[in-house]
Each structure stands twice: as C-alpha cells, then as structure tokens.
C-alpha cells in the first residue's frame, strides 16, 4: 500500500514539474462573423516577450506554463485573453472592434487616442478609402469627409484635383498642407494602394501646430508599414478598365448645319448661302466621335511587408497607365516606396525612413479653346482633304484648327521625377521622455516639350517650318525638425507635452526656351539667334519655427489641449517676418460622468468639444514683393547721344509692413458612439475668419507705377455645419452591412476690404475679353468669385412689350430690341442696359455638399456603393455662349433650331441673328449661367473573395476578384459635359480661384468600367 502511494505522489510531482517547466499550447484562431481562419494574429504570453504569429490556417503553437495568460491581438479586432489550464488546445474566435474609442489617431507631431481628441479631426482608413480601385489618392478621398471638398480640374489624365478644407479664403492659395509619414509632401506622389489612413485636421486647434502653412487645413497621410514579428506577406492588386465619354453635346450635323446656314443667309464652307453653294447631304464629320474615344487604363501595385522582433519593413511598387479619352492624351507613372524602422538598445532607440520615388510621363495638352474648337468646328468639313497640300480638311469660315489635325501636328509631352525622403531617429531618454530628429527632403524635376510641325490649316494659319519650345523646372526642399515628447499617466491624470524646432529651405529654378522655323525632322533647337528666345528664374525662401503643445486628460473625462507655433519667413521684411499662431481646445467625455450611468448601455461615447486657433499663410504672387527691382531700358536722346536710363519703383512694390495673412477658427463639436459601436455620429459647427488677406491693389494712375502691390487688405469669413454618421450591423450570421453619410453646409463672404477704397473689386474671368466688368469678381459683401452678370427676364413677345419697357423719362430701355430678343433687368435703375447693370447673381461655391456610402458582405460577396453631390452652386457655360449667341462663326448647338421666328413663337429660345440683335450676343448675362447642382453615382464596387480552404494548397492567403464602375450616373440640370469643376489653370484667369464654376471648355471626366484582382500570400 505504502509503495503504491509513493509511486502516485512521485507521478504527481513529475506532472507538476512538467507544468512548471512549460507545455506546448496549440490552437486555431477564427473570425467571428465568417468563421474563417485568421493568419497574422499575434499571440503573446502576458507580461513576457514570449510570442508567436498564427499561420495561414490560423494555427499557432507557443510554449507556456499553466496559469499563464495568452493575449491574442491584431489590427481592427478586439483583443482576447485566455488562461492556460492544461495542454488542451486553446481555440479563439475574434470579433471586429467596432467600438473604436481607443483608436489611435495621427495628429501633428504625434498620435492621440480618439477618445482624448478635442480638436476637429476626421479620419479615413484604408478600408473606407477604397484605394485599390482609385487611380489617385485625391479622387479616393472625394466625398469621404464632411467639410473637405475634392473637385476635378478636368478629365485630362495629367491634370490634378482641387482640395479645400472648410472653404476658400485666399486669392493666392487655398490648398491644404500635405504631411506624408511625418514630413511635408505631395498627395499626388502617393499611390492610393499604399495608404494606411488619412487624417484631416480641419479646425485651427488641430492644425495650429503647423502654423504658417496650415491656413488651408492639414492632410496627414500615413502609408502602410510592417508589423513586428509578422511573417513576410505579399499583396498584389491589379485592375484594367475601359473609359468612355459619358455624355455628348448636341451640335448641328452636316445636313442641319447646311440647312441652318442657308435659312439665315450664312456662309457654310460651300454648303451655306454663299454664291455657288450647294446643300450638304448626310451627317458629315462628328468631331466628338473623332476626338473622344474609349480609352484603356491599367493599374498594378505589389506590396511586401513583414517584421522581426526589432524591425519592420514595407516595400511597394506601383504602375499606372491611363490613356485619355481625347486623342493623343495619356499618362504613365511608376511609384516605388520603402518604409522601414529598426529598434535597438531594448527598443529605446529607433531609426527609420520613408522613401517615395515617382516617375511620370504625360502626353497631350488642352488649353481653354481645345474643347470649344472641337464643338465649333464645322461638321461639313472632312478630317482629310486631298486638295490641301498638307492633306487636312480646313474651314474658310472659322479661325480655328481642324481638331484632329492639330492633335497630330502638336507633340506635347512632359516628364517629372519626384523624390520624397523622410528619415528619423528617436531615442527614449528616460521613461516617457523621447527625443526625435526628423529630416525631410523633396526633389521635383520637370521637363516640358511642345513641338509643332509645319501645317496649312486654312484661316487658322500656315506654319511653313516647325516650332519648338522646351522648359525645365526644379524644386528642392529640406526640413530639419527636433522634437521632445513627454508622455506620462499617473492615477487619473494623463499628460502629453511636446516642444520642437524646425528649419526649412526651398529653392525653385526654371529655364525656358523656344525656337521657330526649324528644319524639318530636326527636333532640337538649332541655335538660330534670330528666332530663339530664352528665360530663367530662381526663387529661394527660408522658414524657421518654434512650437510647443500640451495635452491633458483627467480621468478620461476632461480634456485640454493647447499649442503655439512661431514662424519666421524670409519673404517679409525685418520686423514683420515672425507670426505667432496659438490654439486651445477643451473636451468633455460626458459619458464618463456618474449621472450618465443610466444611459451607458446606449452610449459608448458622448463627447463635447470646443476650440479656438489661429493659422497663417504667406503665399502670394511675388516671392519678395517688398523689394524694388530696377527697371532698365528707360533710354532717351540728349543731343546726338543716347542716355541709358534705369529707375527703381517703376513696377509696383508692397509696403514694408506687409506680413502674414492669418485665419482664426472657432469650433464646437460633438462625438457620439452608440449601441456598442453600431452607430457613430460626429457634428461640428465653425466660424473661420481670415484677416489681413493678401490682395493685389493697384496704384493711382497718376503715380506712373505699373502692376499691382500686394497688401494686407481684406477679411474673408467662412462658416458652416458638418455632420457625419455611420451605422454598422449584421443580419443573421452571414450578412454584414453598413451605411455612412456625411454632409456639410458652407457660407463664404468677403467681409472687409481696407485698401483701394470700400468699392474696390478684383475682376476675374473675362470670356476672351467679352466679359464687361468681369464675369466673376472679388468684392466686399459677396462670396469670393461671385458671378457678376446682368439678369435676363425672358424674351420680348411683341413690339408693344418693347415700347412699354421704359425708364422714368418714358424712353425705351432697349430701343434696339426686336421681337424675340432677350429682355434684361435694369438693375441700377438708370434706364440703360449696360455693364453697370452687372451684379451678384450667384456663386460658384456650393452651399451644401454630401456623400453617401453603403455596402456589405454575404457569403464571400461584397458590395460597396458611393454617391456624392453638391447643391447651391452656379456654372458659367462659355461653350454654350459660343454655340448659341450668334457671336461666332462655325457650328452651333441644336437648340438654335428652336430659336424664335415668326413661324416659331412658342419658344423661350431668343431670336437668332448674326447681323443685328446685339443685346442677344452679350457674354456678361445670366443667360449663360446654369445650376451646377448634381447627384452622382460615383462608384460601385462588387467583389468575390474565394474561401480560404480553397486556397490553402496554393499557399495563398486571400484572393478577391472584383468589378468596379466609376462616374456611372450623374443627375444634373447642367447642360455641359460635367458639373464637377474644380480650379483650372487653362481658363486664362489671374488667380485660379476665379476659374471655379467656369466651364471654358473642360476636358470631360470619363466613365470607367474596371475588372481587378487582389491577391495575398
């Protein structure tokens, strides 16, 4: 008996000894909603460095002891803890972390818990951004964040977008500051596939830490990185698609053009009313079909990421090949990105870098007349004409080129190389205190080339010998930053403090040259000094900054954040170079209060925010406007001798006290999360006052000084409300769905002008010189770039109406009018219709913007739909003015066929005439102004993910096939190609802000159908 007891106790001791020495724990990790295995999950023994990663099948093995706690964690899922009780398998199911109150949000020079955030910051993750189906990061952001406007400059594959945060307030620059992985960068450099998240700092309290560069808001872009102790992973995304013009404008075909010309006694290139003309038979040349063709797009991205115990890395390569829907326009670019970091000395020192290299080539160029010429060129003219020496069809009636011919004759190309490098060293001096040295370098080199061959294009002109113009520009910038961060939590108090110093220098250089009358087949400049021209320019500027911030939280209930930045710029004179930009914000997590406990099962978060801050802007036309440049060439004869003269102050100079434009923002916000994360709501209201606006002010003509002087001379106010809401839930065990919406209202107004007189105004778009006092203007009491036009009041239906439309003296207001002509409102009451009747008839800026996202997944299928829209904005349709007014030769809109005639009086279309009816030809009337509101089905994305068990043998982690459709449908009253009109440099305005809402003939934005594959292994 004793012997048996002895053996039993010995076995127990051996068993306990084995448990004390450690056992092998295995298990499988699955996703709660799909029951699919989860690879890449970190499993760690709590309180130790002992850990591992689950494999492709979700399986893991780890050495542990009885009573050890295993922690299972991965991004986007709730962490799980399990106690080891034996060597039995520990299987775990992980659920999505919908309640993201502890989500870390990137802010300037650091991060903060979302629940501790007291400023207005919006965030979009990779999942919502849908960068896999976008060609640019900017278009991927469109409509995703309330208060952030993203508009297309045009459909040209080489053109960019216009991004504004909470409206516009400056003539010179309204673009936000882009910060990529902690350094100043360019959103166009970043492949949307490489983006992990985008944060937008919308109020001054959040953005003031960037001071002088943040008046337009701040966009923080974080690219994808590796994770420590993560096996190497490869992700591939590829799609190909076809683009097409979604809309054709109705212009007269050949037979209609000929008939119309003969009816109204017009020339028609041998088919109108000219002597010996004959009627044209058939549809003729459809120039829209000739020039706007279906085009292909290809995009590929490969990302490799991983990490060891002390290092992480992520490297990617991207390729984009996008043909334009207009002939001979295309874009091709390559992106290479590397991001890594390495920790040593027990993780107290970390070094890392983020490198982006982008090479791009573009072909084709569109100016303000390209689309106009395409629409106006007569359809009776063929593309090719064998009777012409150069073989092209030409028109004798219009001073425009054959659209096809000019696209073939002109070889317009561009090349750019962009390098972005950000390196850092971070050292933890003592617990909680970290020093960081950050060095950012940017280099942009661009080449442009325009070769025009010899041609004979009729009335447009003859070019007997080829011409060539070339340009080169470079931009080099470096920024060096030193920061100290201190983070500490003690009891209920959490403190985060930061101080820093920054120095930056930018250098821009450009060289341009042109040469005409080149020998045929020679595509370089010959050195012929009689026709050669050249010029160059060099600009440099420097900035130095000191900044500090402190963030405090008590018991996760009461939040305080305060910051200040002091910037000095070399662009201002001594004594006015420095500006200070402070901010303060407070927050209250009301749901943490005891009195809120009865509602804690409903509200996960209920936070109130208040903030104030001040930002700056130094962007203006002249780099150093306070410095006088000596003007030479002021020569005169003294007797028989020439005296060569030079004088300063011949051109405008700004006053010595010129200084920073500054923007003050007041913000109140509310953040709510309800029903265990299923519903999240954010609301903000703001007032944004921009003071000391940098405006161009003319000198009095008596001074003899030419040009405009930049002065601090105005104030602009923006105010609005922003709302965002997202609902995520599931139906049964297999259906997950979401609905998200954001909307914003905006009101923009020039509230003060302090120079040039109270009635000073700045004119914008001129409609090729036909715009009277200016189609749009900048003036006190109105929105920036408001439309300044004469109001129409229908058409005259009888001579009696014309005779009864009189002024106080009984004189006819429109004495030259005929029945069927446009009737105009005498706005100023002086009894005459002229430029003095131009006034505010609308704004190009929408007063309401919205975005709607909805989608879900079921049985491996997923669907995502995105809708966006704007209301309240107007668009000036210059092509319609050209096609309907009778002011121009060439083709016309089909609407002119319904013009008022004695036999067609039941119409609202005015009488057509090219010989009289001058009033009908006015460009500066609201006849050409249209409602720019639209609702657009921006994108639909439908995908299928293959079950993981099907892919295991091929060592594939995930495989998804998808189809996507972009710009599928647009509901709008606007009659042009597209109502989505951002700023454009091709409209001939002095400030790009005046190009908003101006359709000078924009390149159509294409509709795209794509098929793609996503692969991970």
PDB file of C-alpha atoms in Angstrom, residues 846-1000:
ATOM      1  CA  UNK A 846     -21.829  75.110 -53.240  1.00  0.00           C
ATOM      2  CA  UNK A 847     -23.703  75.780 -50.011  1.00  0.00           C
ATOM      3  CA  UNK A 848     -24.446  72.099 -49.415  1.00  0.00           C
ATOM      4  CA  UNK A 849     -22.203  69.077 -50.057  1.00  0.00           C
ATOM      5  CA  UNK A 850     -22.840  65.430 -49.222  1.00  0.00           C
ATOM      6  CA  UNK A 851     -21.513  61.898 -49.561  1.00  0.00           C
ATOM      7  CA  UNK A 852     -23.291  58.573 -49.029  1.00  0.00           C
ATOM      8  CA  UNK A 853     -21.593  55.199 -48.587  1.00  0.00           C
ATOM      9  CA  UNK A 854     -23.400  51.897 -48.297  1.00  0.00           C
ATOM     10  CA  UNK A 855     -22.455  48.277 -48.689  1.00  0.00           C
ATOM     11  CA  UNK A 856     -21.949  44.958 -47.023  1.00  0.00           C
ATOM     12  CA  UNK A 857     -20.928  41.352 -47.498  1.00  0.00           C
ATOM     13  CA  UNK A 858     -22.686  37.983 -47.747  1.00  0.00           C
ATOM     14  CA  UNK A 859     -21.231  34.528 -48.380  1.00  0.00           C
ATOM     15  CA  UNK A 860     -17.898  35.899 -49.636  1.00  0.00           C
ATOM     16  CA  UNK A 861     -19.572  38.523 -51.845  1.00  0.00           C
ATOM     17  CA  UNK A 862     -19.089  42.186 -51.004  1.00  0.00           C
ATOM     18  CA  UNK A 863     -20.714  45.299 -52.435  1.00  0.00           C
ATOM     19  CA  UNK A 864     -19.748  48.947 -51.916  1.00  0.00           C
ATOM     20  CA  UNK A 865     -21.620  51.936 -53.338  1.00  0.00           C
ATOM     21  CA  UNK A 866     -20.628  55.575 -53.095  1.00  0.00           C
ATOM     22  CA  UNK A 867     -22.803  58.578 -54.018  1.00  0.00           C
ATOM     23  CA  UNK A 868     -21.816  62.234 -53.773  1.00  0.00           C
ATOM     24  CA  UNK A 869     -23.323  65.566 -54.688  1.00  0.00           C
ATOM     25  CA  UNK A 870     -23.460  69.343 -54.246  1.00  0.00           C
ATOM     26  CA  UNK A 871     -26.193  71.985 -54.391  1.00  0.00           C
ATOM     27  CA  UNK A 872     -26.430  75.760 -54.478  1.00  0.00           C
ATOM     28  CA  UNK A 873     -23.582  76.497 -56.907  1.00  0.00           C
ATOM     29  CA  UNK A 874     -23.681  78.074 -60.357  1.00  0.00           C
ATOM     30  CA  UNK A 875     -21.659  77.382 -63.518  1.00  0.00           C
ATOM     31  CA  UNK A 876     -20.899  79.820 -66.327  1.00  0.00           C
ATOM     32  CA  UNK A 877     -21.198  77.861 -69.577  1.00  0.00           C
ATOM     33  CA  UNK A 878     -18.889  79.580 -72.072  1.00  0.00           C
ATOM     34  CA  UNK A 879     -19.216  76.864 -74.762  1.00  0.00           C
ATOM     35  CA  UNK A 880     -22.985  77.413 -74.788  1.00  0.00           C
ATOM     36  CA  UNK A 881     -22.386  81.154 -75.262  1.00  0.00           C
ATOM     37  CA  UNK A 882     -20.217  80.320 -78.279  1.00  0.00           C
ATOM     38  CA  UNK A 883     -22.736  77.835 -79.706  1.00  0.00           C
ATOM     39  CA  UNK A 884     -25.969  79.805 -79.192  1.00  0.00           C
ATOM     40  CA  UNK A 885     -25.308  83.561 -79.104  1.00  0.00           C
ATOM     41  CA  UNK A 886     -24.537  84.087 -82.786  1.00  0.00           C
ATOM     42  CA  UNK A 887     -21.334  85.913 -81.896  1.00  0.00           C
ATOM     43  CA  UNK A 888     -19.086  83.332 -83.541  1.00  0.00           C
ATOM     44  CA  UNK A 889     -18.706  81.616 -86.879  1.00  0.00           C
ATOM     45  CA  UNK A 890     -18.695  77.852 -87.050  1.00  0.00           C
ATOM     46  CA  UNK A 891     -21.004  75.170 -85.789  1.00  0.00           C
ATOM     47  CA  UNK A 892     -23.914  75.752 -83.412  1.00  0.00           C
ATOM     48  CA  UNK A 893     -25.938  73.941 -80.792  1.00  0.00           C
ATOM     49  CA  UNK A 894     -29.049  72.105 -81.959  1.00  0.00           C
ATOM     50  CA  UNK A 895     -31.039  74.363 -79.605  1.00  0.00           C
ATOM     51  CA  UNK A 896     -30.709  77.269 -82.085  1.00  0.00           C
ATOM     52  CA  UNK A 897     -33.060  75.385 -84.407  1.00  0.00           C
ATOM     53  CA  UNK A 898     -35.768  76.246 -81.859  1.00  0.00           C
ATOM     54  CA  UNK A 899     -34.952  79.971 -81.907  1.00  0.00           C
ATOM     55  CA  UNK A 900     -37.799  82.473 -82.041  1.00  0.00           C
ATOM     56  CA  UNK A 901     -39.063  83.045 -85.564  1.00  0.00           C
ATOM     57  CA  UNK A 902     -42.341  84.412 -86.852  1.00  0.00           C
ATOM     58  CA  UNK A 903     -43.340  80.790 -87.503  1.00  0.00           C
ATOM     59  CA  UNK A 904     -41.966  79.568 -84.136  1.00  0.00           C
ATOM     60  CA  UNK A 905     -43.165  81.983 -81.443  1.00  0.00           C
ATOM     61  CA  UNK A 906     -43.989  79.432 -78.754  1.00  0.00           C
ATOM     62  CA  UNK A 907     -40.399  79.149 -77.538  1.00  0.00           C
ATOM     63  CA  UNK A 908     -38.095  80.559 -74.869  1.00  0.00           C
ATOM     64  CA  UNK A 909     -35.082  80.479 -77.163  1.00  0.00           C
ATOM     65  CA  UNK A 910     -34.221  84.049 -78.287  1.00  0.00           C
ATOM     66  CA  UNK A 911     -34.159  85.157 -81.901  1.00  0.00           C
ATOM     67  CA  UNK A 912     -31.010  84.130 -83.767  1.00  0.00           C
ATOM     68  CA  UNK A 913     -29.133  86.634 -85.894  1.00  0.00           C
ATOM     69  CA  UNK A 914     -25.531  87.386 -86.786  1.00  0.00           C
ATOM     70  CA  UNK A 915     -26.208  90.823 -88.277  1.00  0.00           C
ATOM     71  CA  UNK A 916     -28.376  92.504 -85.635  1.00  0.00           C
ATOM     72  CA  UNK A 917     -29.727  91.791 -82.151  1.00  0.00           C
ATOM     73  CA  UNK A 918     -26.531  92.946 -80.435  1.00  0.00           C
ATOM     74  CA  UNK A 919     -28.072  92.507 -76.995  1.00  0.00           C
ATOM     75  CA  UNK A 920     -28.540  88.788 -77.634  1.00  0.00           C
ATOM     76  CA  UNK A 921     -24.786  88.452 -78.048  1.00  0.00           C
ATOM     77  CA  UNK A 922     -23.805  89.805 -74.619  1.00  0.00           C
ATOM     78  CA  UNK A 923     -21.482  87.415 -72.772  1.00  0.00           C
ATOM     79  CA  UNK A 924     -21.931  89.036 -69.363  1.00  0.00           C
ATOM     80  CA  UNK A 925     -25.548  87.984 -68.699  1.00  0.00           C
ATOM     81  CA  UNK A 926     -27.049  85.175 -66.663  1.00  0.00           C
ATOM     82  CA  UNK A 927     -28.379  83.613 -69.867  1.00  0.00           C
ATOM     83  CA  UNK A 928     -25.200  81.543 -69.799  1.00  0.00           C
ATOM     84  CA  UNK A 929     -25.323  80.843 -66.051  1.00  0.00           C
ATOM     85  CA  UNK A 930     -26.675  77.427 -65.039  1.00  0.00           C
ATOM     86  CA  UNK A 931     -27.453  75.454 -61.918  1.00  0.00           C
ATOM     87  CA  UNK A 932     -24.346  73.413 -61.035  1.00  0.00           C
ATOM     88  CA  UNK A 933     -26.036  71.092 -58.514  1.00  0.00           C
ATOM     89  CA  UNK A 934     -25.641  67.369 -59.058  1.00  0.00           C
ATOM     90  CA  UNK A 935     -26.105  63.935 -57.529  1.00  0.00           C
ATOM     91  CA  UNK A 936     -23.584  61.409 -58.817  1.00  0.00           C
ATOM     92  CA  UNK A 937     -23.273  57.678 -58.533  1.00  0.00           C
ATOM     93  CA  UNK A 938     -19.531  57.979 -58.053  1.00  0.00           C
ATOM     94  CA  UNK A 939     -18.578  54.309 -57.751  1.00  0.00           C
ATOM     95  CA  UNK A 940     -19.887  50.769 -57.422  1.00  0.00           C
ATOM     96  CA  UNK A 941     -17.528  48.013 -56.350  1.00  0.00           C
ATOM     97  CA  UNK A 942     -18.650  44.352 -56.399  1.00  0.00           C
ATOM     98  CA  UNK A 943     -16.248  41.613 -55.325  1.00  0.00           C
ATOM     99  CA  UNK A 944     -15.986  37.922 -54.510  1.00  0.00           C
ATOM    100  CA  UNK A 945     -13.425  36.501 -52.074  1.00  0.00           C
ATOM    101  CA  UNK A 946     -12.583  32.843 -52.582  1.00  0.00           C
ATOM    102  CA  UNK A 947     -12.937  30.646 -49.471  1.00  0.00           C
ATOM    103  CA  UNK A 948      -9.597  30.248 -47.728  1.00  0.00           C
ATOM    104  CA  UNK A 949      -9.836  26.465 -47.694  1.00  0.00           C
ATOM    105  CA  UNK A 950      -9.819  26.522 -51.496  1.00  0.00           C
ATOM    106  CA  UNK A 951      -6.542  28.452 -51.494  1.00  0.00           C
ATOM    107  CA  UNK A 952      -4.535  26.594 -48.868  1.00  0.00           C
ATOM    108  CA  UNK A 953      -2.837  24.154 -51.211  1.00  0.00           C
ATOM    109  CA  UNK A 954      -1.597  27.034 -53.359  1.00  0.00           C
ATOM    110  CA  UNK A 955      -0.214  28.816 -50.258  1.00  0.00           C
ATOM    111  CA  UNK A 956      -2.499  31.769 -50.959  1.00  0.00           C
ATOM    112  CA  UNK A 957      -3.935  33.722 -48.037  1.00  0.00           C
ATOM    113  CA  UNK A 958      -6.631  35.615 -49.890  1.00  0.00           C
ATOM    114  CA  UNK A 959      -7.931  36.011 -53.429  1.00  0.00           C
ATOM    115  CA  UNK A 960     -10.595  38.506 -54.439  1.00  0.00           C
ATOM    116  CA  UNK A 961     -11.979  39.287 -57.877  1.00  0.00           C
ATOM    117  CA  UNK A 962     -13.924  42.490 -58.354  1.00  0.00           C
ATOM    118  CA  UNK A 963     -15.592  44.737 -60.867  1.00  0.00           C
ATOM    119  CA  UNK A 964     -15.955  48.458 -60.362  1.00  0.00           C
ATOM    120  CA  UNK A 965     -17.750  51.273 -62.121  1.00  0.00           C
ATOM    121  CA  UNK A 966     -16.837  54.933 -61.682  1.00  0.00           C
ATOM    122  CA  UNK A 967     -18.869  58.027 -62.623  1.00  0.00           C
ATOM    123  CA  UNK A 968     -21.666  55.722 -63.667  1.00  0.00           C
ATOM    124  CA  UNK A 969     -24.520  58.237 -63.496  1.00  0.00           C
ATOM    125  CA  UNK A 970     -24.812  61.977 -62.842  1.00  0.00           C
ATOM    126  CA  UNK A 971     -28.176  63.657 -62.268  1.00  0.00           C
ATOM    127  CA  UNK A 972     -27.884  67.365 -63.011  1.00  0.00           C
ATOM    128  CA  UNK A 973     -29.571  70.242 -64.815  1.00  0.00           C
ATOM    129  CA  UNK A 974     -26.238  71.435 -66.140  1.00  0.00           C
ATOM    130  CA  UNK A 975     -26.086  71.134 -69.932  1.00  0.00           C
ATOM    131  CA  UNK A 976     -22.284  70.857 -70.269  1.00  0.00           C
ATOM    132  CA  UNK A 977     -20.120  67.767 -70.085  1.00  0.00           C
ATOM    133  CA  UNK A 978     -19.719  67.715 -66.306  1.00  0.00           C
ATOM    134  CA  UNK A 979     -20.717  69.895 -63.327  1.00  0.00           C
ATOM    135  CA  UNK A 980     -17.679  68.754 -61.312  1.00  0.00           C
ATOM    136  CA  UNK A 981     -15.449  71.763 -61.974  1.00  0.00           C
ATOM    137  CA  UNK A 982     -12.503  72.494 -59.719  1.00  0.00           C
ATOM    138  CA  UNK A 983      -9.832  75.097 -60.306  1.00  0.00           C
ATOM    139  CA  UNK A 984      -8.147  75.089 -63.696  1.00  0.00           C
ATOM    140  CA  UNK A 985      -5.040  76.877 -64.956  1.00  0.00           C
ATOM    141  CA  UNK A 986      -6.322  76.807 -68.549  1.00  0.00           C
ATOM    142  CA  UNK A 987      -9.085  79.410 -68.230  1.00  0.00           C
ATOM    143  CA  UNK A 988      -6.794  82.429 -68.532  1.00  0.00           C
ATOM    144  CA  UNK A 989      -7.548  83.987 -65.125  1.00  0.00           C
ATOM    145  CA  UNK A 990      -5.070  85.863 -62.936  1.00  0.00           C
ATOM    146  CA  UNK A 991      -5.964  83.787 -59.857  1.00  0.00           C
ATOM    147  CA  UNK A 992      -7.095  80.175 -60.097  1.00  0.00           C
ATOM    148  CA  UNK A 993      -9.889  80.825 -57.609  1.00  0.00           C
ATOM    149  CA  UNK A 994     -11.657  82.731 -60.415  1.00  0.00           C
ATOM    150  CA  UNK A 995     -11.734  79.559 -62.543  1.00  0.00           C
ATOM    151  CA  UNK A 996     -14.181  77.884 -60.158  1.00  0.00           C
ATOM    152  CA  UNK A 997     -17.517  77.323 -61.805  1.00  0.00           C
ATOM    153  CA  UNK A 998     -16.140  78.455 -65.180  1.00  0.00           C
ATOM    154  CA  UNK A 999     -16.619  75.956 -67.985  1.00  0.00           C
ATOM    155  CA  UNK A1000     -14.322  77.350 -70.649  1.00  0.00           C
TER     156      UNK A1000
END
